[in-house]
Structures are given as structure tokens and as C-alpha cells.
Amino acid sequence: MTRARRTAGALLLAGVVTGLGAGPAQAQQYRYWSFWDGKPAAAGAAASWAYATEGPGTARPADGAVVGFRFTVSADSAKAAGPRTAPGFAALCDRTPARSGAKRVGVVIDFGTAADAPSGERPPAGRTACAQVPTDASAGEALAAVAKPLRYDADALLCGIAGYPRSGCAEQVSGGGAEPSAAPRTSAAGEEGDGGPSAGLVGGIGAVVVLGAAGVWQARRRRG
């Protein structure tokens, strides 16, 4: 491989990495379903929500856990508005008796505000449920047990819950009616970082970086 090609490859990879670093500064907003973990009440504090560190398809909540889903508009996880119903397991599952071979997971679904709704749609009233599912079930399976139909895109990104919204999936929007002042300031490092709402949206960029790095490695190998 010529020096010119090696230089071009290095510049391309550097440009991708620079672009990733500059992404959050643009504060591009997205309309999407956010995923949350309920944190039990501690001494002197109420139960609260924390932005989940992995997606509902891989997260496997324990018996007695609460998971939440909020339809929102935000630029990143730190500004996302969490569910407006407290994550209290007892209130959600006190009428569902424990059963051998199964676990109980509280589920809170917040369809968001009218300001965050896609054009021509109105958010349904929020709902709560107690999902009784196999002990190895994921958060996504717990959601499916109480709020069908669910809609996913080709990258397994959650796009719709109980038919809302009717179409679209994590679209970019200009402006928006999210509630940043009410949003938990919680990092989502490990799933989405601060550049967008979901692993599905940043996965393509991550793949470009991986492929670019592989190209540089192969060039060095051939040179050696």
C-alpha cells in the first residue's frame, strides 16, 4: 500500500473520530422511546428513575424490579424526561402473588406529552402493570407481556408500544417539547452515551470507526 493511501486512510479515521466528538455539540434532538430502571427508595429518599445502561432486549430485571418506558424528545440521555409515575414495586405488584418459576416485574409506561407527540397523534394515558414472566425474561419480554403490540425496527430498536406512535422510529426533530427541567441527570454510559437516544442510532457510526481501525491495522500488516 502506498504512503498516500495510508495517509488518506488515517485522515479518514481521524475525521470520523473528530465527527463523533463534535456530534453532541450540535444537540440534535430525537423523538423516541427511552428506557429506565427504577431505583428503590433509600433512607430519607423516594424511589427514583435512572436511565438504563443497556437496552430492554438484553436487560434482565430481577424479581421485584421496576422498569419504565417514556416517549420523549431529547438530544441525549442526560436531558431525557423520565416516567412521571414513581417506580414503586409494591404499588404495582401487590395484587399479583408470587409464583414458582416466575418473577414479577413492575412496568411503567409513560406515553409522553402532546408537545412530544408526532404530528397528528395524541399520547394515550399512561399505564402501569405487573408482568409475571419466566425468571430469565428480559425487560422487553416483560413489556410485551403487558403492552402489546410492540413495534421494532430492523436494528431491534423499540419504536412503538401499544400501537403508539403509529409510525416512525427515533426520528431527528428540530426543537421539541421535551421537559429537560424535569429530566433525571443520569448518565447512560454503556448503552447510548451522550450522542443520541439509542444504541441503534449510534451503531452505524460505531461500525464506521471499527471498520476504519481495521483498515489501518490491515495496512500496517501488509506493510510489515
PDB file of N, CA, C and O in Angstrom, residues 50-124:
ATOM      1  N   ALA A  50     -33.550   5.945  36.882  1.00  0.00           N
ATOM      2  CA  ALA A  50     -32.218   6.141  36.307  1.00  0.00           C
ATOM      3  C   ALA A  50     -32.242   5.619  34.872  1.00  0.00           C
ATOM      4  O   ALA A  50     -32.801   4.544  34.606  1.00  0.00           O
ATOM      5  N   TYR A  51     -31.652   6.384  33.950  1.00  0.00           N
ATOM      6  CA  TYR A  51     -31.616   5.956  32.552  1.00  0.00           C
ATOM      7  C   TYR A  51     -30.893   4.616  32.471  1.00  0.00           C
ATOM      8  O   TYR A  51     -29.808   4.446  33.010  1.00  0.00           O
ATOM      9  N   ALA A  52     -31.496   3.651  31.802  1.00  0.00           N
ATOM     10  CA  ALA A  52     -30.940   2.294  31.757  1.00  0.00           C
ATOM     11  C   ALA A  52     -29.589   2.264  31.052  1.00  0.00           C
ATOM     12  O   ALA A  52     -29.346   3.021  30.110  1.00  0.00           O
ATOM     13  N   THR A  53     -28.720   1.382  31.503  1.00  0.00           N
ATOM     14  CA  THR A  53     -27.391   1.272  30.922  1.00  0.00           C
ATOM     15  C   THR A  53     -27.307   0.215  29.827  1.00  0.00           C
ATOM     16  O   THR A  53     -26.241  -0.015  29.267  1.00  0.00           O
ATOM     17  N   GLU A  54     -28.409  -0.457  29.539  1.00  0.00           N
ATOM     18  CA  GLU A  54     -28.476  -1.361  28.394  1.00  0.00           C
ATOM     19  C   GLU A  54     -29.909  -1.388  27.888  1.00  0.00           C
ATOM     20  O   GLU A  54     -30.822  -0.873  28.544  1.00  0.00           O
ATOM     21  N   GLY A  55     -30.096  -1.948  26.710  1.00  0.00           N
ATOM     22  CA  GLY A  55     -31.419  -1.932  26.103  1.00  0.00           C
ATOM     23  C   GLY A  55     -32.361  -2.953  26.712  1.00  0.00           C
ATOM     24  O   GLY A  55     -31.938  -3.906  27.374  1.00  0.00           O
ATOM     25  N   PRO A  56     -33.671  -2.804  26.490  1.00  0.00           N
ATOM     26  CA  PRO A  56     -34.658  -3.731  27.061  1.00  0.00           C
ATOM     27  C   PRO A  56     -34.546  -5.140  26.535  1.00  0.00           C
ATOM     28  O   PRO A  56     -35.025  -6.081  27.173  1.00  0.00           O
ATOM     29  N   GLY A  57     -33.913  -5.322  25.388  1.00  0.00           N
ATOM     30  CA  GLY A  57     -33.759  -6.665  24.844  1.00  0.00           C
ATOM     31  C   GLY A  57     -32.706  -7.489  25.564  1.00  0.00           C
ATOM     32  O   GLY A  57     -32.734  -8.722  25.510  1.00  0.00           O
ATOM     33  N   THR A  58     -31.765  -6.829  26.234  1.00  0.00           N
ATOM     34  CA  THR A  58     -30.701  -7.551  26.930  1.00  0.00           C
ATOM     35  C   THR A  58     -30.788  -7.408  28.445  1.00  0.00           C
ATOM     36  O   THR A  58     -30.264  -8.251  29.172  1.00  0.00           O
ATOM     37  N   ALA A  59     -31.432  -6.348  28.938  1.00  0.00           N
ATOM     38  CA  ALA A  59     -31.572  -6.164  30.383  1.00  0.00           C
ATOM     39  C   ALA A  59     -32.485  -7.250  30.950  1.00  0.00           C
ATOM     40  O   ALA A  59     -33.550  -7.521  30.401  1.00  0.00           O
ATOM     41  N   ARG A  60     -32.077  -7.869  32.039  1.00  0.00           N
ATOM     42  CA  ARG A  60     -32.871  -8.928  32.660  1.00  0.00           C
ATOM     43  C   ARG A  60     -33.139  -8.559  34.114  1.00  0.00           C
ATOM     44  O   ARG A  60     -32.364  -8.921  35.005  1.00  0.00           O
ATOM     45  N   PRO A  61     -34.212  -7.815  34.344  1.00  0.00           N
ATOM     46  CA  PRO A  61     -34.515  -7.370  35.708  1.00  0.00           C
ATOM     47  C   PRO A  61     -34.809  -8.531  36.636  1.00  0.00           C
ATOM     48  O   PRO A  61     -35.339  -9.566  36.224  1.00  0.00           O
ATOM     49  N   ALA A  62     -34.459  -8.347  37.901  1.00  0.00           N
ATOM     50  CA  ALA A  62     -34.701  -9.384  38.900  1.00  0.00           C
ATOM     51  C   ALA A  62     -36.137  -9.308  39.384  1.00  0.00           C
ATOM     52  O   ALA A  62     -36.854  -8.323  39.146  1.00  0.00           O
ATOM     53  N   ASP A  63     -36.565 -10.344  40.063  1.00  0.00           N
ATOM     54  CA  ASP A  63     -37.881 -10.323  40.697  1.00  0.00           C
ATOM     55  C   ASP A  63     -37.934  -9.142  41.666  1.00  0.00           C
ATOM     56  O   ASP A  63     -37.001  -8.926  42.451  1.00  0.00           O
ATOM     57  N   GLY A  64     -38.990  -8.360  41.582  1.00  0.00           N
ATOM     58  CA  GLY A  64     -39.118  -7.187  42.439  1.00  0.00           C
ATOM     59  C   GLY A  64     -38.606  -5.898  41.817  1.00  0.00           C
ATOM     60  O   GLY A  64     -38.704  -4.836  42.426  1.00  0.00           O
ATOM     61  N   ALA A  65     -38.097  -5.970  40.589  1.00  0.00           N
ATOM     62  CA  ALA A  65     -37.603  -4.772  39.904  1.00  0.00           C
ATOM     63  C   ALA A  65     -38.748  -4.024  39.226  1.00  0.00           C
ATOM     64  O   ALA A  65     -39.831  -4.567  39.003  1.00  0.00           O
ATOM     65  N   VAL A  66     -38.483  -2.765  38.884  1.00  0.00           N
ATOM     66  CA  VAL A  66     -39.432  -1.951  38.124  1.00  0.00           C
ATOM     67  C   VAL A  66     -38.694  -1.356  36.932  1.00  0.00           C
ATOM     68  O   VAL A  66     -37.576  -0.829  37.076  1.00  0.00           O
ATOM     69  N   VAL A  67     -39.284  -1.452  35.750  1.00  0.00           N
ATOM     70  CA  VAL A  67     -38.722  -0.848  34.545  1.00  0.00           C
ATOM     71  C   VAL A  67     -39.712   0.180  34.014  1.00  0.00           C
ATOM     72  O   VAL A  67     -40.930   0.055  34.195  1.00  0.00           O
ATOM     73  N   GLY A  68     -39.178   1.207  33.360  1.00  0.00           N
ATOM     74  CA  GLY A  68     -40.034   2.274  32.849  1.00  0.00           C
ATOM     75  C   GLY A  68     -39.712   2.618  31.411  1.00  0.00           C
ATOM     76  O   GLY A  68     -38.570   2.476  30.958  1.00  0.00           O
ATOM     77  N   PHE A  69     -40.731   3.077  30.686  1.00  0.00           N
ATOM     78  CA  PHE A  69     -40.582   3.485  29.290  1.00  0.00           C
ATOM     79  C   PHE A  69     -41.262   4.842  29.140  1.00  0.00           C
ATOM     80  O   PHE A  69     -42.420   5.010  29.530  1.00  0.00           O
ATOM     81  N   ARG A  70     -40.554   5.818  28.574  1.00  0.00           N
ATOM     82  CA  ARG A  70     -41.109   7.159  28.399  1.00  0.00           C
ATOM     83  C   ARG A  70     -40.869   7.616  26.969  1.00  0.00           C
ATOM     84  O   ARG A  70     -39.740   7.594  26.466  1.00  0.00           O
ATOM     85  N   PHE A  71     -41.943   8.021  26.286  1.00  0.00           N
ATOM     86  CA  PHE A  71     -41.816   8.590  24.946  1.00  0.00           C
ATOM     87  C   PHE A  71     -41.442  10.055  25.107  1.00  0.00           C
ATOM     88  O   PHE A  71     -42.139  10.810  25.792  1.00  0.00           O
ATOM     89  N   THR A  72     -40.341  10.455  24.502  1.00  0.00           N
ATOM     90  CA  THR A  72     -39.811  11.783  24.779  1.00  0.00           C
ATOM     91  C   THR A  72     -39.079  12.352  23.580  1.00  0.00           C
ATOM     92  O   THR A  72     -38.815  11.643  22.601  1.00  0.00           O
ATOM     93  N   VAL A  73     -38.755  13.617  23.663  1.00  0.00           N
ATOM     94  CA  VAL A  73     -37.892  14.284  22.695  1.00  0.00           C
ATOM     95  C   VAL A  73     -36.716  14.844  23.468  1.00  0.00           C
ATOM     96  O   VAL A  73     -36.899  15.597  24.417  1.00  0.00           O
ATOM     97  N   SER A  74     -35.517  14.465  23.075  1.00  0.00           N
ATOM     98  CA  SER A  74     -34.330  14.994  23.757  1.00  0.00           C
ATOM     99  C   SER A  74     -33.115  14.829  22.867  1.00  0.00           C
ATOM    100  O   SER A  74     -33.137  14.088  21.883  1.00  0.00           O
ATOM    101  N   ALA A  75     -32.053  15.532  23.238  1.00  0.00           N
ATOM    102  CA  ALA A  75     -30.804  15.462  22.485  1.00  0.00           C
ATOM    103  C   ALA A  75     -29.924  14.325  22.984  1.00  0.00           C
ATOM    104  O   ALA A  75     -29.107  13.794  22.237  1.00  0.00           O
ATOM    105  N   ASP A  76     -30.029  13.962  24.245  1.00  0.00           N
ATOM    106  CA  ASP A  76     -29.220  12.881  24.796  1.00  0.00           C
ATOM    107  C   ASP A  76     -29.860  12.378  26.079  1.00  0.00           C
ATOM    108  O   ASP A  76     -30.849  12.926  26.563  1.00  0.00           O
ATOM    109  N   SER A  77     -29.272  11.326  26.631  1.00  0.00           N
ATOM    110  CA  SER A  77     -29.864  10.690  27.802  1.00  0.00           C
ATOM    111  C   SER A  77     -29.899  11.603  29.011  1.00  0.00           C
ATOM    112  O   SER A  77     -30.789  11.488  29.864  1.00  0.00           O
ATOM    113  N   ALA A  78     -28.938  12.525  29.134  1.00  0.00           N
ATOM    114  CA  ALA A  78     -28.904  13.411  30.289  1.00  0.00           C
ATOM    115  C   ALA A  78     -30.079  14.381  30.304  1.00  0.00           C
ATOM    116  O   ALA A  78     -30.456  14.883  31.355  1.00  0.00           O
ATOM    117  N   LYS A  79     -30.648  14.658  29.138  1.00  0.00           N
ATOM    118  CA  LYS A  79     -31.748  15.613  29.050  1.00  0.00           C
ATOM    119  C   LYS A  79     -33.104  14.928  28.871  1.00  0.00           C
ATOM    120  O   LYS A  79     -34.122  15.601  28.755  1.00  0.00           O
ATOM    121  N   ALA A  80     -33.110  13.607  28.826  1.00  0.00           N
ATOM    122  CA  ALA A  80     -34.365  12.894  28.598  1.00  0.00           C
ATOM    123  C   ALA A  80     -35.262  12.970  29.831  1.00  0.00           C
ATOM    124  O   ALA A  80     -34.798  12.925  30.962  1.00  0.00           O
ATOM    125  N   ALA A  81     -36.554  13.099  29.592  1.00  0.00           N
ATOM    126  CA  ALA A  81     -37.529  13.140  30.677  1.00  0.00           C
ATOM    127  C   ALA A  81     -37.927  11.721  31.053  1.00  0.00           C
ATOM    128  O   ALA A  81     -38.305  10.920  30.203  1.00  0.00           O
ATOM    129  N   GLY A  82     -37.842  11.406  32.336  1.00  0.00           N
ATOM    130  CA  GLY A  82     -38.190  10.072  32.800  1.00  0.00           C
ATOM    131  C   GLY A  82     -39.678   9.896  33.000  1.00  0.00           C
ATOM    132  O   GLY A  82     -40.463  10.854  32.934  1.00  0.00           O
ATOM    133  N   PRO A  83     -40.121   8.671  33.249  1.00  0.00           N
ATOM    134  CA  PRO A  83     -41.540   8.418  33.528  1.00  0.00           C
ATOM    135  C   PRO A  83     -42.031   9.266  34.694  1.00  0.00           C
ATOM    136  O   PRO A  83     -41.295   9.507  35.655  1.00  0.00           O
ATOM    137  N   ARG A  84     -43.288   9.703  34.615  1.00  0.00           N
ATOM    138  CA  ARG A  84     -43.843  10.585  35.650  1.00  0.00           C
ATOM    139  C   ARG A  84     -44.550   9.831  36.769  1.00  0.00           C
ATOM    140  O   ARG A  84     -45.071  10.454  37.689  1.00  0.00           O
ATOM    141  N   THR A  85     -44.549   8.518  36.696  1.00  0.00           N
ATOM    142  CA  THR A  85     -45.090   7.690  37.775  1.00  0.00           C
ATOM    143  C   THR A  85     -43.937   7.103  38.565  1.00  0.00           C
ATOM    144  O   THR A  85     -42.985   6.569  37.976  1.00  0.00           O
ATOM    145  N   ALA A  86     -43.986   7.181  39.872  1.00  0.00           N
ATOM    146  CA  ALA A  86     -42.903   6.673  40.709  1.00  0.00           C
ATOM    147  C   ALA A  86     -42.753   5.164  40.547  1.00  0.00           C
ATOM    148  O   ALA A  86     -43.750   4.446  40.404  1.00  0.00           O
ATOM    149  N   PRO A  87     -41.521   4.664  40.606  1.00  0.00           N
ATOM    150  CA  PRO A  87     -41.289   3.228  40.416  1.00  0.00           C
ATOM    151  C   PRO A  87     -41.455   2.431  41.707  1.00  0.00           C
ATOM    152  O   PRO A  87     -40.496   1.871  42.257  1.00  0.00           O
ATOM    153  N   GLY A  88     -42.673   2.361  42.202  1.00  0.00           N
ATOM    154  CA  GLY A  88     -42.921   1.628  43.432  1.00  0.00           C
ATOM    155  C   GLY A  88     -43.388   0.210  43.154  1.00  0.00           C
ATOM    156  O   GLY A  88     -44.514   0.001  42.674  1.00  0.00           O
ATOM    157  N   PHE A  89     -42.566  -0.781  43.461  1.00  0.00           N
ATOM    158  CA  PHE A  89     -42.920  -2.163  43.146  1.00  0.00           C
ATOM    159  C   PHE A  89     -44.162  -2.622  43.903  1.00  0.00           C
ATOM    160  O   PHE A  89     -45.042  -3.285  43.344  1.00  0.00           O
ATOM    161  N   ALA A  90     -44.248  -2.277  45.183  1.00  0.00           N
ATOM    162  CA  ALA A  90     -45.391  -2.731  45.983  1.00  0.00           C
ATOM    163  C   ALA A  90     -46.705  -2.228  45.401  1.00  0.00           C
ATOM    164  O   ALA A  90     -47.689  -2.967  45.313  1.00  0.00           O
ATOM    165  N   ALA A  91     -46.731  -0.968  44.978  1.00  0.00           N
ATOM    166  CA  ALA A  91     -47.961  -0.413  44.418  1.00  0.00           C
ATOM    167  C   ALA A  91     -48.334  -1.079  43.100  1.00  0.00           C
ATOM    168  O   ALA A  91     -49.512  -1.190  42.762  1.00  0.00           O
ATOM    169  N   LEU A  92     -47.336  -1.537  42.351  1.00  0.00           N
ATOM    170  CA  LEU A  92     -47.597  -2.132  41.043  1.00  0.00           C
ATOM    171  C   LEU A  92     -47.946  -3.615  41.123  1.00  0.00           C
ATOM    172  O   LEU A  92     -48.743  -4.120  40.320  1.00  0.00           O
ATOM    173  N   CYS A  93     -47.339  -4.319  42.074  1.00  0.00           N
ATOM    174  CA  CYS A  93     -47.449  -5.777  42.065  1.00  0.00           C
ATOM    175  C   CYS A  93     -48.028  -6.385  43.333  1.00  0.00           C
ATOM    176  O   CYS A  93     -47.986  -7.608  43.511  1.00  0.00           O
ATOM    177  N   ASP A  94     -48.600  -5.559  44.218  1.00  0.00           N
ATOM    178  CA  ASP A  94     -49.095  -6.126  45.466  1.00  0.00           C
ATOM    179  C   ASP A  94     -50.278  -7.075  45.264  1.00  0.00           C
ATOM    180  O   ASP A  94     -50.569  -7.909  46.122  1.00  0.00           O
ATOM    181  N   ARG A  95     -50.962  -6.967  44.126  1.00  0.00           N
ATOM    182  CA  ARG A  95     -52.103  -7.854  43.869  1.00  0.00           C
ATOM    183  C   ARG A  95     -51.740  -9.050  42.996  1.00  0.00           C
ATOM    184  O   ARG A  95     -52.620  -9.827  42.595  1.00  0.00           O
ATOM    185  N   THR A  96     -50.457  -9.190  42.689  1.00  0.00           N
ATOM    186  CA  THR A  96     -50.001 -10.321  41.874  1.00  0.00           C
ATOM    187  C   THR A  96     -49.180 -11.244  42.758  1.00  0.00           C
ATOM    188  O   THR A  96     -48.054 -10.913  43.143  1.00  0.00           O
ATOM    189  N   PRO A  97     -49.725 -12.390  43.137  1.00  0.00           N
ATOM    190  CA  PRO A  97     -48.992 -13.288  44.040  1.00  0.00           C
ATOM    191  C   PRO A  97     -47.755 -13.880  43.375  1.00  0.00           C
ATOM    192  O   PRO A  97     -47.726 -14.101  42.158  1.00  0.00           O
ATOM    193  N   ALA A  98     -46.729 -14.118  44.178  1.00  0.00           N
ATOM    194  CA  ALA A  98     -45.517 -14.755  43.672  1.00  0.00           C
ATOM    195  C   ALA A  98     -45.847 -16.167  43.199  1.00  0.00           C
ATOM    196  O   ALA A  98     -46.764 -16.815  43.716  1.00  0.00           O
ATOM    197  N   ARG A  99     -45.082 -16.624  42.209  1.00  0.00           N
ATOM    198  CA  ARG A  99     -45.332 -17.949  41.654  1.00  0.00           C
ATOM    199  C   ARG A  99     -44.006 -18.642  41.389  1.00  0.00           C
ATOM    200  O   ARG A  99     -43.061 -18.016  40.882  1.00  0.00           O
ATOM    201  N   SER A 100     -43.903 -19.894  41.710  1.00  0.00           N
ATOM    202  CA  SER A 100     -42.675 -20.648  41.495  1.00  0.00           C
ATOM    203  C   SER A 100     -42.316 -20.683  40.013  1.00  0.00           C
ATOM    204  O   SER A 100     -43.176 -20.899  39.149  1.00  0.00           O
ATOM    205  N   GLY A 101     -41.039 -20.456  39.712  1.00  0.00           N
ATOM    206  CA  GLY A 101     -40.573 -20.488  38.332  1.00  0.00           C
ATOM    207  C   GLY A 101     -40.822 -19.216  37.561  1.00  0.00           C
ATOM    208  O   GLY A 101     -40.564 -19.169  36.350  1.00  0.00           O
ATOM    209  N   ALA A 102     -41.330 -18.194  38.228  1.00  0.00           N
ATOM    210  CA  ALA A 102     -41.614 -16.926  37.553  1.00  0.00           C
ATOM    211  C   ALA A 102     -41.127 -15.771  38.426  1.00  0.00           C
ATOM    212  O   ALA A 102     -40.836 -15.936  39.614  1.00  0.00           O
ATOM    213  N   LYS A 103     -41.013 -14.609  37.808  1.00  0.00           N
ATOM    214  CA  LYS A 103     -40.663 -13.402  38.549  1.00  0.00           C
ATOM    215  C   LYS A 103     -41.689 -12.328  38.244  1.00  0.00           C
ATOM    216  O   LYS A 103     -42.377 -12.363  37.215  1.00  0.00           O
ATOM    217  N   ARG A 104     -41.801 -11.362  39.149  1.00  0.00           N
ATOM    218  CA  ARG A 104     -42.697 -10.231  38.954  1.00  0.00           C
ATOM    219  C   ARG A 104     -41.863  -8.980  38.697  1.00  0.00           C
ATOM    220  O   ARG A 104     -40.936  -8.667  39.444  1.00  0.00           O
ATOM    221  N   VAL A 105     -42.224  -8.280  37.633  1.00  0.00           N
ATOM    222  CA  VAL A 105     -41.530  -7.045  37.256  1.00  0.00           C
ATOM    223  C   VAL A 105     -42.578  -5.949  37.079  1.00  0.00           C
ATOM    224  O   VAL A 105     -43.508  -6.090  36.274  1.00  0.00           O
ATOM    225  N   GLY A 106     -42.440  -4.865  37.825  1.00  0.00           N
ATOM    226  CA  GLY A 106     -43.328  -3.729  37.636  1.00  0.00           C
ATOM    227  C   GLY A 106     -42.982  -3.000  36.351  1.00  0.00           C
ATOM    228  O   GLY A 106     -41.813  -2.818  36.028  1.00  0.00           O
ATOM    229  N   VAL A 107     -43.994  -2.604  35.597  1.00  0.00           N
ATOM    230  CA  VAL A 107     -43.787  -1.919  34.312  1.00  0.00           C
ATOM    231  C   VAL A 107     -44.559  -0.604  34.317  1.00  0.00           C
ATOM    232  O   VAL A 107     -45.780  -0.595  34.574  1.00  0.00           O
ATOM    233  N   VAL A 108     -43.873   0.487  34.047  1.00  0.00           N
ATOM    234  CA  VAL A 108     -44.487   1.812  33.950  1.00  0.00           C
ATOM    235  C   VAL A 108     -44.298   2.315  32.522  1.00  0.00           C
ATOM    236  O   VAL A 108     -43.184   2.333  32.003  1.00  0.00           O
ATOM    237  N   ILE A 109     -45.393   2.714  31.902  1.00  0.00           N
ATOM    238  CA  ILE A 109     -45.350   3.216  30.515  1.00  0.00           C
ATOM    239  C   ILE A 109     -45.908   4.630  30.503  1.00  0.00           C
ATOM    240  O   ILE A 109     -47.076   4.849  30.850  1.00  0.00           O
ATOM    241  N   ASP A 110     -45.082   5.583  30.118  1.00  0.00           N
ATOM    242  CA  ASP A 110     -45.463   6.990  30.024  1.00  0.00           C
ATOM    243  C   ASP A 110     -45.404   7.385  28.555  1.00  0.00           C
ATOM    244  O   ASP A 110     -44.326   7.414  27.957  1.00  0.00           O
ATOM    245  N   PHE A 111     -46.560   7.673  27.960  1.00  0.00           N
ATOM    246  CA  PHE A 111     -46.618   7.969  26.527  1.00  0.00           C
ATOM    247  C   PHE A 111     -46.198   9.403  26.199  1.00  0.00           C
ATOM    248  O   PHE A 111     -46.285   9.819  25.038  1.00  0.00           O
ATOM    249  N   GLY A 112     -45.741  10.143  27.193  1.00  0.00           N
ATOM    250  CA  GLY A 112     -45.213  11.477  26.947  1.00  0.00           C
ATOM    251  C   GLY A 112     -46.282  12.541  26.847  1.00  0.00           C
ATOM    252  O   GLY A 112     -47.461  12.323  27.130  1.00  0.00           O
ATOM    253  N   THR A 113     -45.854  13.726  26.423  1.00  0.00           N
ATOM    254  CA  THR A 113     -46.737  14.883  26.351  1.00  0.00           C
ATOM    255  C   THR A 113     -47.225  15.120  24.928  1.00  0.00           C
ATOM    256  O   THR A 113     -46.656  14.609  23.963  1.00  0.00           O
ATOM    257  N   ALA A 114     -48.258  15.938  24.807  1.00  0.00           N
ATOM    258  CA  ALA A 114     -48.759  16.301  23.478  1.00  0.00           C
ATOM    259  C   ALA A 114     -47.692  17.041  22.684  1.00  0.00           C
ATOM    260  O   ALA A 114     -47.616  16.918  21.460  1.00  0.00           O
ATOM    261  N   ALA A 115     -46.841  17.794  23.381  1.00  0.00           N
ATOM    262  CA  ALA A 115     -45.779  18.535  22.689  1.00  0.00           C
ATOM    263  C   ALA A 115     -44.751  17.599  22.074  1.00  0.00           C
ATOM    264  O   ALA A 115     -44.119  17.940  21.071  1.00  0.00           O
ATOM    265  N   ASP A 116     -44.581  16.420  22.654  1.00  0.00           N
ATOM    266  CA  ASP A 116     -43.605  15.463  22.130  1.00  0.00           C
ATOM    267  C   ASP A 116     -44.205  14.503  21.108  1.00  0.00           C
ATOM    268  O   ASP A 116     -43.481  13.731  20.485  1.00  0.00           O
ATOM    269  N   ALA A 117     -45.512  14.526  20.947  1.00  0.00           N
ATOM    270  CA  ALA A 117     -46.173  13.574  20.058  1.00  0.00           C
ATOM    271  C   ALA A 117     -45.883  13.880  18.594  1.00  0.00           C
ATOM    272  O   ALA A 117     -45.726  15.046  18.205  1.00  0.00           O
ATOM    273  N   PRO A 118     -45.814  12.861  17.742  1.00  0.00           N
ATOM    274  CA  PRO A 118     -45.685  13.096  16.304  1.00  0.00           C
ATOM    275  C   PRO A 118     -46.904  13.847  15.779  1.00  0.00           C
ATOM    276  O   PRO A 118     -47.984  13.801  16.379  1.00  0.00           O
ATOM    277  N   SER A 119     -46.737  14.512  14.665  1.00  0.00           N
ATOM    278  CA  SER A 119     -47.831  15.271  14.073  1.00  0.00           C
ATOM    279  C   SER A 119     -49.041  14.376  13.823  1.00  0.00           C
ATOM    280  O   SER A 119     -48.928  13.272  13.286  1.00  0.00           O
ATOM    281  N   GLY A 120     -50.220  14.843  14.252  1.00  0.00           N
ATOM    282  CA  GLY A 120     -51.455  14.116  14.024  1.00  0.00           C
ATOM    283  C   GLY A 120     -51.765  13.045  15.057  1.00  0.00           C
ATOM    284  O   GLY A 120     -52.768  12.344  14.918  1.00  0.00           O
ATOM    285  N   GLU A 121     -50.943  12.908  16.088  1.00  0.00           N
ATOM    286  CA  GLU A 121     -51.203  11.897  17.118  1.00  0.00           C
ATOM    287  C   GLU A 121     -51.301  12.539  18.497  1.00  0.00           C
ATOM    288  O   GLU A 121     -50.731  13.593  18.759  1.00  0.00           O
ATOM    289  N   ARG A 122     -52.043  11.879  19.367  1.00  0.00           N
ATOM    290  CA  ARG A 122     -52.168  12.304  20.757  1.00  0.00           C
ATOM    291  C   ARG A 122     -51.716  11.156  21.656  1.00  0.00           C
ATOM    292  O   ARG A 122     -52.108  10.013  21.441  1.00  0.00           O
ATOM    293  N   PRO A 123     -50.910  11.438  22.661  1.00  0.00           N
ATOM    294  CA  PRO A 123     -50.430  10.346  23.514  1.00  0.00           C
ATOM    295  C   PRO A 123     -51.554   9.749  24.355  1.00  0.00           C
ATOM    296  O   PRO A 123     -52.365  10.480  24.928  1.00  0.00           O
ATOM    297  N   PRO A 124     -51.630   8.434  24.445  1.00  0.00           N
ATOM    298  CA  PRO A 124     -52.614   7.809  25.336  1.00  0.00           C
ATOM    299  C   PRO A 124     -52.274   8.100  26.801  1.00  0.00           C
ATOM    300  O   PRO A 124     -51.184   8.572  27.120  1.00  0.00           O
TER     301      PRO A 124
END
